[in-house]
Structures are given as structure tokens and as C-alpha cells.
Coordinates of C-alpha atoms in Angstrom, one line a residue:
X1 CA 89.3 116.9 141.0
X2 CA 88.3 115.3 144.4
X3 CA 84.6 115.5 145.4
X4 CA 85.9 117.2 148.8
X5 CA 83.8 119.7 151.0
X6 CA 85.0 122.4 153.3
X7 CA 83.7 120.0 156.6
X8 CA 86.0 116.8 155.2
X9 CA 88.7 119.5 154.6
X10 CA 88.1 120.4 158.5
X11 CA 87.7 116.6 159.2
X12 CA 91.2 115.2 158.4
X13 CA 93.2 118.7 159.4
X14 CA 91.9 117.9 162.9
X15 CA 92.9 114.3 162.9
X16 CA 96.2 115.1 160.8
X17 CA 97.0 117.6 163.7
X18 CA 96.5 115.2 166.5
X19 CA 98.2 112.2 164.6
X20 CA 101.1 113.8 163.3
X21 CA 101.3 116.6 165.7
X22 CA 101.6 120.6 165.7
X23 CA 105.3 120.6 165.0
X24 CA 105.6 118.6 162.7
X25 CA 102.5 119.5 160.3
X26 CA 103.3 122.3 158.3
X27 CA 106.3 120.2 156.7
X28 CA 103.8 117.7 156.0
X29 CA 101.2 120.0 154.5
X30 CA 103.9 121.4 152.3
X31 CA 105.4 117.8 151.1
X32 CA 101.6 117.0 150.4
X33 CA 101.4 120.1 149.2
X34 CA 104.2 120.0 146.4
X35 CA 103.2 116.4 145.8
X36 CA 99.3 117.4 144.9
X37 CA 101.3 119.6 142.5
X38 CA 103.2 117.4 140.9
X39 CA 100.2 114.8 140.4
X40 CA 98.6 118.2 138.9
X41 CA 101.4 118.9 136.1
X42 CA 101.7 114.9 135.6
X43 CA 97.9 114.6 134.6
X44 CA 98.1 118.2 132.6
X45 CA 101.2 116.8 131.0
X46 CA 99.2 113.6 129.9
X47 CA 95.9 115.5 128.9
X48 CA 98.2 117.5 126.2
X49 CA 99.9 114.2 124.9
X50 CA 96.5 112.8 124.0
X51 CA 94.9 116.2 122.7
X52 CA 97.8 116.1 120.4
X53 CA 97.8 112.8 119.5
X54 CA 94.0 113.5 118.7
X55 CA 94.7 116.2 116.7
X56 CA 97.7 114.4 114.7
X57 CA 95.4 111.6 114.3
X58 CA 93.4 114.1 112.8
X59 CA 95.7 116.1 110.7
X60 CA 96.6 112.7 109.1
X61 CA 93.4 111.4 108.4
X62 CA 92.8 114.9 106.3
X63 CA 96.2 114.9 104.9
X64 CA 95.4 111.3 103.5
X65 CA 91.7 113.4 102.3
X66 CA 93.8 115.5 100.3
X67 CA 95.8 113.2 98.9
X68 CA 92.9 111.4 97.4
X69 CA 91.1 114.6 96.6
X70 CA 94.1 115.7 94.5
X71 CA 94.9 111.8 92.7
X72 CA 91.4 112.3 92.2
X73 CA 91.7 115.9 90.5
X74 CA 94.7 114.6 88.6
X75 CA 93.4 111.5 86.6
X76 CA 90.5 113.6 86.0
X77 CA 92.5 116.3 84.4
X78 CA 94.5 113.9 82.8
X79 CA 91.7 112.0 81.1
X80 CA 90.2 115.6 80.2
X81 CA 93.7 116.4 78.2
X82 CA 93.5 113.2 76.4
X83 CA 90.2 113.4 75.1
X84 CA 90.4 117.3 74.3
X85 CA 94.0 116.0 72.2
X86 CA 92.3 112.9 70.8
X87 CA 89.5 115.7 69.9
X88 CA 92.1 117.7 68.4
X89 CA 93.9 115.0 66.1
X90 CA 90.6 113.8 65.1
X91 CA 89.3 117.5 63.7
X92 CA 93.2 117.6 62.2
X93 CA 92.7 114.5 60.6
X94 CA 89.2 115.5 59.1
X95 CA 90.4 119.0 58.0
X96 CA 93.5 116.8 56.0
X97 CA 91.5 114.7 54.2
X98 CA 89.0 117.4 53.6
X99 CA 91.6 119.5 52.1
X100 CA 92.7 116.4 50.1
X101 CA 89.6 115.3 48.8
X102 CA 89.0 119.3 48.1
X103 CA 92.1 120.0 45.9
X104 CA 92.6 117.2 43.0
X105 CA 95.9 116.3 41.2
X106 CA 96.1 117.1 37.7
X107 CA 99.2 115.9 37.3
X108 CA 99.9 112.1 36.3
X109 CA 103.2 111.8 37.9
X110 CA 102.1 113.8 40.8
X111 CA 98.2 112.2 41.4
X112 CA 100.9 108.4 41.2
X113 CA 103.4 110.0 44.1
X114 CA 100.8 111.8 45.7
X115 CA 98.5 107.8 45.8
X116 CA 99.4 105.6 48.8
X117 CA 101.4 102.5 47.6
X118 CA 104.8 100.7 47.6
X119 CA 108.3 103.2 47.6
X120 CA 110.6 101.1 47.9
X121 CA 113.6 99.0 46.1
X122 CA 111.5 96.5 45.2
X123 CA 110.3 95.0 42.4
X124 CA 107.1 97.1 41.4
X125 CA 108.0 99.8 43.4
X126 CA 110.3 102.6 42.7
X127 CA 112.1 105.0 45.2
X128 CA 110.7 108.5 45.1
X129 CA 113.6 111.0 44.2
X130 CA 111.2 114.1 44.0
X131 CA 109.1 115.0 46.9
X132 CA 105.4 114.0 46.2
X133 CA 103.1 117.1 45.5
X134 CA 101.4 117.0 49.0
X135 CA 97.9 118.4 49.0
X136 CA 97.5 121.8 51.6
X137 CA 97.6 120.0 55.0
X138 CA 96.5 121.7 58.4
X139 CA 99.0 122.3 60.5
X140 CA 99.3 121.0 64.0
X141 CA 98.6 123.4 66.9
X142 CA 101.4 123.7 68.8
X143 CA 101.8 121.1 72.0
X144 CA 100.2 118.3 69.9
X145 CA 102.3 118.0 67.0
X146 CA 104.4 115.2 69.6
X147 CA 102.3 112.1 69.3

């Protein structure tokens, strides 16, 4: 800690000797002693605070790394799963009208159900009692039948 040698150690025992005295000495060597040791554990104890405030500093800063890392992850994902379901309505939707344009009405009453138009009570339009002859649709897999 101190830039000391053995000759200044030699140095100020001599003059501590004659200044304070032979009697009286080794109670000072032990109070300075006790009190080099306490400065000791004082500047460990502060060395520790600051390595671990480093190393919380740390921990935080790649906590806060993670937590972008994974928002990051997530949107991805969840624009991935949109656009693989907006893939699957769209083939859905493309199988449906295949399999309409694919199997024709023969029936009058049925190809005038089966048309898109007005059901309702009003005037030129009647309410469907019977259910319309729907052409063979695709089912939805299951998961996206929601939207």
C-alpha cells in the first residue's frame, strides 16, 4: 500500500522509541497496529461495494440486452404467424372458389339461393326458408377457423 522500505521502517521505530519512550511503545504499536487494520478492512470493504456495483451495472445493462433481444424475437414471430395465417386464409379462399367455380348448379332454385344477392324482408328480396345448396367448401384447419 505504502511505498515503505525496511531502512524508513528502521527510521521512525528509532525516533518513535525515543519520542514516545520504551514503556510506553508497544501500546502504541498495537493501537497503530489495530488501526492500520481497520483502514485495511475499511478500503476492502469499499473495493467490494464498487466491484459489485460494477457488476450490477453490468447485469442490468444485459438484462435490458435481453429484453430487447426477446421484444425483438417476439414481433418477429408474431408477424411470421400473421403472414403464414393470412397465407393460409388466402389458399382457403382460393381452394373455395375453385371448388365453386368447379362444381355448377343445375338446379334453378338452388343456382338463385346459391347467387349472392338480397335475403331479406324486403321488397325484391325474399327470406330463404331452405338452406342454400352450398358448393363443397374447404374446411378451415384448425386454429384459424377464429378470424
Amino acid at each position: 500500500m505504502f511505498d515503505i522500505g525496511f531502512s524508513e521502517i528502521v527510521v521512525i521505530a528509532v525516533v518513535a522509541l525515543i519520542v514516545i519512550g520504551p514503556e510506553r511503545l508497544p501500546k502504541a504499536a498495537r493501537t497503530l497496529g489495530h488501526l492500520f487494520g481497520r483502514l485495511q478492512r475499511y478500503v476492502n470493504d469499499v473495493k467490494a461495494d464498487i466491484n459489485r456495483e460494477m457488476e450490477l451495472d453490468e447485469l442490468r445493462k444485459l438484462q435490458r440486452d435481453v429484453q430487447t433481444a426477446a421484444a425483438e424475437l417476439k414481433s418477429s414471430v408474431a408477424s411470421v404467424g400473421r403472414e403464414v395465417e393470412s397465407s393460409v386464409h388466402e389458399v382457403e379462399r382460393s381452394l373455395n372458389d375453385a371448388a365453386r367455380e368447379a362444381a355448377p348448379v343445375t338446379d334453378p332454385e338452388a343456382r338463385r339461393l346459391a347467387e349472392p344477392g338480397p335475403l331479406s324482408n324486403e321488397p325484391g328480396g325474399e327470406l330463404a326458408d331452405a338452406a342454400p345448396a352450398d358448393p363443397p367448401r374447404q374446411a378451415s384447419l384448425p386454429g384459424f377457423d377464429k378470424i
